[in-house]
Amino acid sequence: MDRVSGSYDYFEHQADMGILGCGATLAEAFAQGARAMFDLMVELDRVQPLQRVAIECQGNDQAELFVEWLNRLLAEADIRRMAFSRFQVNRLTESHLQGLAWGESLDVGRHRPKTEVKAATYAMLFVGQEREQYVARCVVDL
Amino acid sequence: MDLKLLNLQREYEWVIPKAGAMIVPGKIFASQDLVEEMDHKVYEQVTNVACLPGIQRFSMAMPDAHWGYGFPIGGVAAFDPQDGGVVSVGGVGFDVNCGVRTLKTGLTWGDVQTKLKNLIDTLFAIVPAGMGSRGKISLSGSQIEDVLTKGSQWVVSHGYGTREDLEHTEDNGRVSGADPSAVSQLALKRERRQVGTLGSGNHYLEIQRVDQVYDAGVAEKFGLAVDDVAVTIHCGSRALGHQVGTDSLKLLAEASRKYGIPIRERELVCAPIDSPEGRKYFSAVNCAINYAFANRQVITHLVRLGFEKVLPKADIRMLYDIGHNTCKIEDHQINGQTKELYVHRKGATRAFGPSRTNLPPDYQEVGQPVIVGGTMGTPSYILVGTDYGEQVAFASVCHGAGRRMSRKKAKKTWRGERLIQELEARGIYVRGHSAAGLAEEAPGAYKDVTSVIDAIHQAGLASKVVRLEPKGCIKG
């Protein structure tokens, strides 16, 4: 498996949690944002990337697409009762995203679930360039 | 929050004067200390909500208000459809009809004390909770539709409760105007075996003891006395409700553009009540409201099974069930006229006073019970709605203590295992599905619930009836 570039972090929100993905491209920032979100839910390094799920979504702009990407991932993980640990965005235009997520069936004993994420929200939403890198951030409702 | 921005209208009522694009002034119900402690973001959010079309009288914040999504958490706003009023996702939240239900047990602390651990362990095994948990009920497609349209009434008709449970649930456990075709296929798919599950985060099931009675007369009407043991359930509409919120963000973002509604914060996207998008959103919300009622009703059934095993002489009866993430059609007086308004309560609780005619018969004389949850280490309160609250706050009060500290900071400050030991030393037995989740919910991460309740009581929005101290707690 190739190494994932970019990084993720969190920022403070009084009620919930802010997630932040960074990368050399916006696609990387989106993938890292997804890692940030799933790291709130499970022990990420305990989730094997055994099964691949394709994600496709539309939005009115790239900020909306970021929220939509995260929410689609939440829905897919929930419906399939899976945890995801690896993400890739292959195509990202102003209104359209195609990406992939890898993971496996949720194993409560092994993945040590933390907190359910209810939804990615428009609060503190930002997608764009900041200091030579691309960032995507928003608040998730826990 | 800077007090200089506010005018003290009367004790515990602070007004944000109308300025700029505000259609109405803002109002914060709180003590001076609580206002000073509030984030400036609450001021901004109350102000932004005050700019939404069709808002009536005031954009309000309760004493537990904190920074939310578009609306503050602890935010209340009522909109008139005749006046171009809107419905907004920010005013309801993602966990639609997240709420609390308190059950009386017919037992006193003396009956339960020696069996507490056994009881909590039994309930921990019976009530599914935590991430990815599934319930025991598998609903077919048409049964899901039945739950969405009939709520608690459907699950009770299938053996999960009593008629008395329904009478003591807000709206009798079923709101009308719930058309399942407004709910996406994705939301329906996500329902899979989640009815009767607690979830995670700040959701809980708690065994409590009445340790103080403030109003003996009302307490008697509510069937509560010192030393009584109660059970409180806090949870919402699960993934189906979350998906309704998520779907609606997109729907209402498009509607805001279509109808040219000026949006000062992206999360405040909304649609006119009287538009196809507004009607669709409100209908989907009503479906999720019914689902949450049904969810808490099935958990009530599981609680009864648990007590039957450990304390078979228990007689579990409903005190009340009330949502605190809702939008409801209600009659309110505006300038001496009765108007049908869409009241959004985001992290706020309905608190009908005795003059309302649609209360359960046994509460009609005194007003509606209001349940305000504390944390696993601090007390909860039962209050009663007042007619003054009806007049000044669209019959609304707070919903909890409100966070003081972010989850990020809380996780750095506390460790789940240690917290369990500390609470056990204080006689509170806690079982959780996630250590990290427990740390985020540490009692110290919340405001002092007592000062929030005192502000509500002093402001006259509701009156204190009894206090419940936590004895045992299950966290998702």
XYZ file of C-alpha atoms in Angstrom:
618
model
C 0.000 0.000 0.000
C 1.513 3.358 -0.951
C 2.142 5.868 1.779
C -0.550 8.472 2.277
C 0.803 11.999 2.027
C -0.530 15.038 3.810
C -1.653 15.237 7.409
C -4.665 15.821 9.599
C -5.437 17.592 12.811
C -8.275 18.857 14.979
C -9.415 22.269 16.122
C -11.530 23.368 19.032
C -15.267 23.730 18.904
C -17.156 24.223 22.133
C -19.763 21.532 21.563
C -18.175 19.168 19.088
C -14.953 18.777 17.143
C -13.301 20.502 14.225
C -11.449 18.340 11.716
C -8.742 19.509 9.349
C -7.092 17.742 6.401
C -3.959 19.130 4.710
C -2.096 18.109 1.557
C -0.202 19.147 -1.547
C -3.481 18.995 -3.461
C -7.097 19.543 -2.509
C -7.753 15.846 -3.204
C -5.142 14.950 -0.562
C -6.647 17.402 1.890
C -10.070 15.772 1.394
C -8.584 12.291 1.976
C -6.842 13.493 5.138
C -10.025 15.140 6.364
C -11.713 11.750 6.096
C -8.881 10.177 8.129
C -9.364 12.830 10.802
C -13.067 11.993 10.984
C -12.645 8.213 11.164
C -9.882 8.573 13.757
C -12.566 10.053 16.043
C -14.625 6.888 15.540
C -12.128 3.991 15.699
C -8.432 3.204 16.275
C -7.401 3.921 12.692
C -4.224 1.827 12.628
C -6.190 -1.236 13.725
C -8.456 -1.108 10.653
C -7.155 -3.186 7.743
C -7.807 -1.765 4.255
C -9.275 -5.060 3.025
C -12.394 -3.918 1.226
C -12.747 -1.043 -1.225
C -15.846 1.154 -1.519
C -16.379 3.701 -4.301
C -17.836 7.107 -3.417
C -19.280 9.590 -5.858
C -20.919 12.886 -4.983
C -22.102 16.213 -6.311
C -22.105 19.640 -4.749
C -22.688 23.266 -5.567
C -19.050 24.127 -4.819
C -15.953 22.424 -3.422
C -16.764 23.314 0.175
C -20.145 21.626 -0.167
C -18.400 18.681 -1.834
C -16.093 18.225 1.157
C -19.057 17.975 3.543
C -20.877 15.701 1.117
C -17.796 13.427 0.769
C -17.549 13.066 4.555
C -21.274 12.454 4.965
C -21.300 9.829 2.212
C -18.431 8.039 3.920
C -20.353 8.074 7.227
C -23.438 6.658 5.515
C -21.493 3.925 3.667
C -19.631 2.883 6.826
C -22.911 2.749 8.723
C -24.902 0.831 6.101
C -22.098 -1.711 5.545
C -21.220 -1.756 9.266
C -17.613 -1.062 8.274
C -14.751 1.068 9.518
C -12.577 2.867 6.959
C -8.913 3.742 7.361
C -7.603 4.700 3.928
C -9.024 7.247 1.492
C -8.250 8.515 -1.955
C -9.913 11.211 -4.039
C -9.336 10.498 -7.724
C -11.374 13.204 -9.374
C -12.359 16.544 -7.936
C -13.955 19.302 -9.958
C -15.965 22.295 -8.776
C -19.095 20.199 -8.480
C -18.168 16.530 -8.679
C -16.073 14.100 -6.665
C -15.027 10.498 -7.242
C -13.129 8.750 -4.511
C -12.389 5.480 -2.774
C -12.356 4.281 0.798
C -10.742 1.113 2.119
C -11.595 -0.642 5.342
C -13.137 -3.755 6.833
C -16.161 -4.955 8.797
C -16.430 -3.176 12.141
C -14.932 -5.358 14.855
C -15.830 -3.832 18.208
C -13.156 -5.818 20.075
C -10.324 -5.015 17.686
C -11.148 -1.533 16.364
C -12.006 -0.111 19.802
C -14.845 2.193 18.706
C -14.702 5.644 20.253
C -17.525 8.030 19.366
C -20.111 7.947 16.610
C -19.957 10.943 14.302
C -23.515 12.061 13.540
C -22.689 14.313 10.612
C -20.175 16.620 8.958
C -21.557 20.157 9.071
C -21.187 23.530 7.354
C -19.913 25.075 10.588
C -16.391 26.557 10.238
C -16.314 25.080 6.761
C -13.321 26.075 4.653
C -11.756 24.514 1.578
C -8.806 26.143 -0.181
C -5.155 27.149 -0.054
C -3.454 28.302 3.114
C 0.280 28.846 3.420
C 1.504 26.822 0.429
C -0.774 23.882 1.093
C -4.360 22.875 0.568
C -6.668 22.521 3.537
C -10.197 21.267 4.050
C -11.882 21.727 7.404
C -15.272 21.684 9.068
C -16.941 20.836 12.363
C -18.385 17.360 12.835
C -21.371 16.758 15.090
C -20.677 14.078 17.700
C -19.723 37.727 26.207
C -19.287 41.461 26.657
C -22.092 42.796 28.886
C -21.802 46.184 27.195
C -23.416 44.668 24.099
C -26.570 43.879 26.049
C -29.362 45.730 27.818
C -30.657 44.223 31.031
C -34.422 44.324 30.446
C -35.338 42.691 33.724
C -33.432 40.375 36.006
C -32.229 37.326 34.024
C -33.401 38.798 30.699
C -30.724 40.418 28.520
C -31.653 42.048 25.234
C -29.469 42.368 22.152
C -30.853 45.547 20.568
C -32.120 45.326 17.032
C -29.489 46.582 14.596
C -28.544 46.193 10.951
C -30.393 43.351 9.248
C -31.973 42.061 12.468
C -35.738 41.703 12.108
C -36.244 41.270 15.853
C -34.027 41.857 18.895
C -32.166 39.003 20.569
C -32.803 37.858 24.112
C -30.617 35.827 26.448
C -32.123 34.349 29.612
C -29.292 33.988 32.126
C -27.590 35.297 35.227
C -24.816 37.853 34.799
C -22.184 35.190 35.558
C -23.544 32.845 32.905
C -23.742 35.623 30.298
C -20.147 36.610 31.039
C -19.075 32.994 30.651
C -20.845 32.633 27.286
C -18.755 32.655 24.141
C -19.058 35.720 21.914
C -20.078 33.289 19.176
C -23.443 32.850 20.982
C -24.014 36.600 20.564
C -23.211 36.335 16.844
C -25.439 33.315 16.352
C -28.423 34.833 18.224
C -27.967 37.948 16.063
C -27.775 35.927 12.814
C -30.948 34.001 13.663
C -32.673 37.338 14.354
C -32.145 38.184 10.658
C -34.079 35.174 9.318
C -37.358 35.949 7.499
C -40.589 35.695 9.473
C -38.981 35.435 12.922
C -41.325 36.527 15.718
C -40.639 38.679 18.794
C -37.095 37.601 19.742
C -34.235 35.322 18.733
C -33.565 33.629 22.072
C -30.822 31.832 23.943
C -31.226 29.823 27.137
C -28.821 29.975 30.101
C -26.950 26.862 28.922
C -26.383 28.355 25.450
C -23.141 27.611 23.717
C -21.707 27.875 20.284
C -23.650 25.660 17.841
C -24.295 25.319 14.121
C -26.028 28.406 12.806
C -28.305 28.526 15.844
C -26.626 28.456 19.228
C -27.186 25.251 21.168
C -29.812 26.437 23.621
C -31.378 28.560 20.868
C -35.113 29.159 20.382
C -36.825 30.930 17.475
C -40.423 30.942 16.245
C -41.435 31.672 12.656
C -44.774 32.657 11.165
C -45.577 31.039 7.799
C -47.965 33.953 7.074
C -45.055 36.335 7.440
C -42.629 34.517 5.098
C -41.278 32.421 7.976
C -38.677 29.714 7.396
C -37.573 26.307 8.629
C -33.852 25.749 9.178
C -31.628 22.713 9.760
C -29.555 24.802 12.164
C -32.607 25.287 14.366
C -33.251 21.569 14.738
C -29.826 19.971 14.536
C -28.650 16.657 13.127
C -29.946 14.483 15.933
C -33.612 15.286 15.342
C -35.753 14.932 18.500
C -32.808 14.004 20.629
C -34.502 14.093 23.998
C -34.961 12.778 27.491
C -37.444 10.428 29.101
C -37.750 9.900 32.831
C -39.319 6.763 34.246
C -40.542 6.276 37.794
C -39.752 2.863 39.250
C -42.071 2.580 42.276
C -38.914 1.782 44.273
C -36.956 3.709 46.862
C -33.190 3.889 47.149
C -33.316 1.348 49.985
C -34.785 -1.195 47.556
C -32.128 -0.581 44.894
C -28.898 0.269 46.751
C -27.525 -3.265 47.188
C -28.607 -4.316 43.688
C -27.343 -1.241 41.829
C -24.303 -2.875 40.202
C -26.296 -5.894 39.172
C -28.996 -3.626 37.757
C -26.544 -1.483 35.757
C -24.673 -4.556 34.494
C -27.973 -6.153 33.441
C -29.165 -3.014 31.643
C -25.719 -2.622 30.064
C -26.156 -6.088 28.540
C -29.785 -5.525 27.463
C -29.753 -1.984 26.043
C -27.601 -1.801 22.890
C -25.262 1.195 23.002
C -22.029 2.466 21.514
C -20.852 2.873 17.964
C -22.106 0.311 15.469
C -24.530 -1.299 17.932
C -27.679 -2.873 16.542
C -31.049 -3.409 18.181
C -33.095 -6.547 18.421
C -35.912 -5.322 16.211
C -35.529 -5.702 12.476
C -38.117 -3.564 10.686
C -39.316 -4.314 7.157
C -39.693 -1.447 4.680
C -43.375 -0.935 5.421
C -42.771 -1.234 9.166
C -40.163 1.532 8.993
C -42.803 3.686 7.302
C -45.207 2.832 10.119
C -42.646 3.957 12.714
C -41.992 7.179 10.781
C -45.683 8.047 10.576
C -46.914 6.654 13.907
C -43.870 6.877 16.210
C -44.287 5.450 19.702
C -47.907 4.615 18.956
C -46.816 1.935 16.489
C -44.249 0.320 18.770
C -46.694 0.360 21.708
C -49.331 -1.326 19.512
C -46.715 -4.044 18.931
C -46.189 -4.727 22.622
C -43.385 -2.328 23.553
C -45.194 -0.282 26.158
C -48.503 0.930 27.488
C -51.169 3.471 26.627
C -50.092 5.360 29.739
C -46.573 5.652 28.269
C -48.047 7.388 25.222
C -50.168 9.783 27.288
C -47.006 10.909 29.061
C -44.978 11.505 25.929
C -44.826 14.908 24.244
C -47.419 14.915 21.415
C -48.493 11.456 22.644
C -45.417 10.013 20.956
C -46.592 10.869 17.464
C -46.471 14.068 15.456
C -48.637 14.424 12.379
C -47.426 15.668 9.009
C -44.831 12.906 8.674
C -44.678 11.734 5.069
C -42.044 8.980 4.625
C -41.589 9.928 0.971
C -39.725 13.014 2.264
C -37.085 10.693 3.773
C -34.297 9.564 1.428
C -33.586 5.935 0.565
C -30.169 6.398 2.155
C -31.764 7.430 5.461
C -34.104 4.426 5.320
C -31.169 2.111 4.588
C -29.298 3.499 7.579
C -32.191 2.627 9.886
C -31.211 -1.038 9.852
C -31.872 -2.394 13.338
C -31.249 0.840 15.168
C -34.615 1.296 16.868
C -34.054 0.600 20.562
C -30.384 1.650 20.617
C -28.863 4.352 22.769
C -26.038 5.561 20.503
C -22.934 7.261 21.878
C -21.536 10.710 22.643
C -23.527 12.454 25.351
C -26.323 9.876 25.310
C -26.929 7.875 28.446
C -29.192 5.785 30.595
C -29.063 6.746 34.247
C -30.390 5.402 37.538
C -31.169 8.330 39.803
C -32.407 9.047 43.313
C -34.627 11.996 44.228
C -32.510 13.812 46.791
C -34.361 17.119 47.051
C -37.932 18.244 46.658
C -38.483 21.964 46.029
C -42.222 21.959 45.416
C -44.003 19.223 47.379
C -47.396 19.891 45.762
C -46.196 19.559 42.191
C -43.872 16.686 43.109
C -46.892 14.821 44.430
C -48.764 15.430 41.181
C -45.740 14.067 39.323
C -45.620 11.067 41.677
C -42.156 11.862 43.017
C -40.889 11.981 46.603
C -37.522 12.032 48.369
C -35.639 8.743 48.028
C -37.619 7.589 44.983
C -35.576 5.908 42.279
C -35.973 7.050 38.671
C -34.457 6.111 35.321
C -33.635 8.714 32.699
C -32.900 7.901 29.067
C -31.170 10.441 26.812
C -30.963 9.611 23.102
C -32.320 10.583 19.710
C -33.235 9.489 16.206
C -30.013 7.582 15.433
C -28.543 7.334 11.940
C -31.913 7.832 10.234
C -32.315 11.212 11.925
C -28.698 12.167 11.251
C -29.195 11.385 7.569
C -32.394 13.490 7.491
C -30.285 16.398 8.802
C -27.515 15.750 6.286
C -29.884 15.429 3.320
C -31.652 18.612 4.370
C -28.466 20.685 4.432
C -28.186 20.253 0.675
C -31.918 20.667 0.074
C -32.079 23.898 2.074
C -28.782 25.243 0.683
C -30.376 25.031 -2.752
C -33.630 26.538 -1.463
C -31.798 29.474 0.146
C -30.268 30.302 -3.233
C -33.530 29.731 -5.080
C -35.553 32.051 -2.824
C -32.735 34.561 -2.347
C -32.708 34.281 1.448
C -29.684 36.129 2.822
C -27.638 33.612 4.823
C -25.144 35.064 7.276
C -23.707 31.696 8.255
C -23.733 28.699 5.937
C -25.247 26.420 8.547
C -28.327 28.686 8.722
C -29.570 27.518 5.324
C -33.355 27.512 5.300
C -36.469 27.444 3.144
C -39.800 29.245 3.417
C -42.215 27.075 5.416
C -44.674 27.536 2.597
C -42.457 26.185 -0.206
C -41.978 22.660 -1.614
C -38.496 22.481 -0.016
C -39.730 23.800 3.341
C -42.638 21.355 3.385
C -40.354 18.457 2.447
C -37.859 19.305 5.176
C -40.548 19.719 7.847
C -42.117 16.425 6.818
C -38.751 14.629 7.034
C -38.174 16.205 10.463
C -41.566 14.934 11.628
C -40.627 11.417 10.474
C -37.373 11.586 12.441
C -39.234 12.998 15.479
C -41.517 9.957 15.417
C -38.549 7.630 15.007
C -36.851 9.107 18.093
C -40.035 8.716 20.176
C -40.208 5.068 19.063
C -36.533 4.589 19.877
C -36.937 5.811 23.458
C -40.128 3.756 23.785
C -38.354 0.510 22.810
C -35.520 1.326 25.231
C -38.197 1.801 27.926
C -39.383 -1.726 27.173
C -35.796 -3.004 27.561
C -35.478 -1.140 30.865
C -38.626 -2.907 32.078
C -37.102 -6.275 31.102
C -33.912 -5.408 32.971
C -35.758 -4.420 36.156
C -37.872 -7.571 35.932
C -34.694 -9.647 36.164
C -33.073 -7.781 39.041
C -35.862 -5.996 40.920
C -39.114 -7.686 39.881
C -41.259 -5.631 42.253
C -40.496 -2.464 40.266
C -43.448 -0.772 38.572
C -41.952 1.308 35.733
C -44.172 4.260 34.820
C -43.520 7.246 32.642
C -43.047 10.651 34.143
C -42.585 12.308 30.752
C -40.690 12.225 27.466
C -39.594 15.424 25.815
C -37.424 16.320 22.820
C -34.846 19.104 22.768
C -33.889 19.234 19.041
C -37.186 19.962 17.356
C -39.374 22.165 15.236
C -43.038 22.122 16.303
C -46.216 23.824 15.147
C -47.659 25.555 18.207
C -50.150 28.316 19.008
C -48.623 31.345 20.691
C -49.858 34.829 21.528
C -48.311 37.620 19.465
C -49.600 41.109 20.330
C -52.813 39.656 21.735
C -53.432 37.462 18.693
C -53.141 33.689 18.598
C -50.741 32.652 15.844
C -49.708 29.253 14.608
C -45.924 29.328 14.686
C -43.070 26.952 13.787
C -41.026 26.905 16.971
C -37.421 25.743 16.560
C -35.752 24.500 19.721
C -32.109 23.571 19.204
C -30.873 22.187 22.493
C -33.902 23.671 24.224
C -36.937 22.053 25.828
C -40.641 22.775 25.488
C -42.133 23.790 28.820
C -45.907 24.243 28.582
C -47.552 26.040 31.464
C -50.842 24.994 33.115
C -52.901 27.161 30.748
C -52.175 24.791 27.833
C -55.091 22.508 27.207
C -53.321 19.543 25.617
C -51.335 18.329 28.627
C -51.833 14.849 30.107
C -54.874 15.068 32.455
C -52.790 14.393 35.581
C -50.505 17.369 34.808
C -53.145 19.786 33.532
C -53.463 21.623 36.822
C -49.746 22.226 37.365
C -48.083 22.314 33.945
C -45.797 20.077 31.938
C -42.845 18.250 33.532
C -39.534 19.492 32.155
C -36.531 17.185 32.332
C -33.099 18.773 32.380
C -30.226 16.314 32.344
C -26.973 16.843 34.204
C -23.838 14.779 33.675
C -22.859 11.394 35.068
C -21.411 13.155 38.109
C -23.863 15.997 38.622
C -27.606 16.087 39.331
C -30.508 16.346 36.911
C -33.636 18.381 37.600
C -37.346 18.062 37.047
C -39.065 21.404 36.633
C -42.576 22.431 35.694
C -43.576 24.814 32.905
C -45.100 28.195 33.766
C -47.507 30.585 32.102
C -44.851 33.306 32.309
C -42.528 31.108 30.228
C -45.352 30.796 27.706
C -45.567 34.581 27.459
C -41.886 35.465 27.195
C -40.030 32.443 25.825
C -42.496 30.560 23.586
C -42.718 28.085 26.491
C -39.062 27.079 26.287
C -36.269 26.335 28.723
C -32.736 24.944 28.685
C -31.880 21.287 27.974
C -28.821 20.569 30.078
C -25.774 22.043 31.645
C -24.138 23.007 28.359
C -20.485 22.378 27.624
C -17.817 24.541 29.204
C -14.859 22.730 27.681
C -14.324 21.354 24.180
C -14.178 17.600 23.669
C -10.568 17.978 22.523
C -9.548 19.603 25.816
C -11.654 17.172 27.848
C -9.885 14.187 26.280
C -6.542 15.709 27.234
C -7.688 16.478 30.765
C -9.349 13.203 31.799
C -8.894 9.478 31.245
C -11.989 7.286 31.004
C -10.798 4.537 33.370
C -9.693 7.027 36.019
C -12.995 8.868 35.762
C -14.920 5.646 36.395
C -12.855 5.058 39.566
C -13.353 8.618 40.788
C -17.107 8.426 40.257
C -17.259 5.017 41.936
C -15.540 6.494 44.986
C -18.451 8.948 45.103
C -20.953 6.091 44.918
C -21.778 6.458 41.204
C -21.393 3.274 39.183
C -20.608 3.934 35.497
C -20.352 1.496 32.605
C -19.261 2.830 29.213
C -18.604 1.400 25.788
C -15.689 3.737 25.072
C -13.036 5.107 27.459
C -12.275 8.061 25.164
C -15.996 8.804 24.893
C -16.297 8.839 28.684
C -13.438 11.328 29.045
C -15.168 13.720 26.630
C -18.261 13.563 28.814
C -16.459 14.219 32.117
C -18.666 16.242 34.490
C -15.974 18.926 34.664
C -16.353 19.571 30.919
C -19.845 20.965 31.539
C -21.131 24.130 33.139
C -22.521 23.907 36.645
C -26.045 22.633 35.955
C -27.291 24.119 39.237
C -26.530 27.686 38.145
C -28.264 27.021 34.795
C -31.360 25.676 36.590
C -31.370 28.536 39.086
C -31.317 31.006 36.190
C -34.326 29.284 34.595
C -36.156 29.238 37.927
C -35.318 32.847 38.775
C -36.236 34.013 35.274
C -39.603 32.325 35.824
C -39.454 30.200 32.659
C -40.048 27.046 34.726
C -40.079 26.162 38.437
C -37.899 23.641 40.209
C -39.759 20.553 41.406
C -37.189 17.921 42.361
C -33.493 17.191 42.023
C -32.205 13.772 40.951
C -28.737 12.622 41.952
C -26.947 10.151 39.669
C -26.371 6.680 41.131
C -25.605 4.520 38.119
C -24.956 5.401 34.508
C -24.580 3.656 31.154
C -22.790 5.610 28.441
C -22.714 4.696 24.770
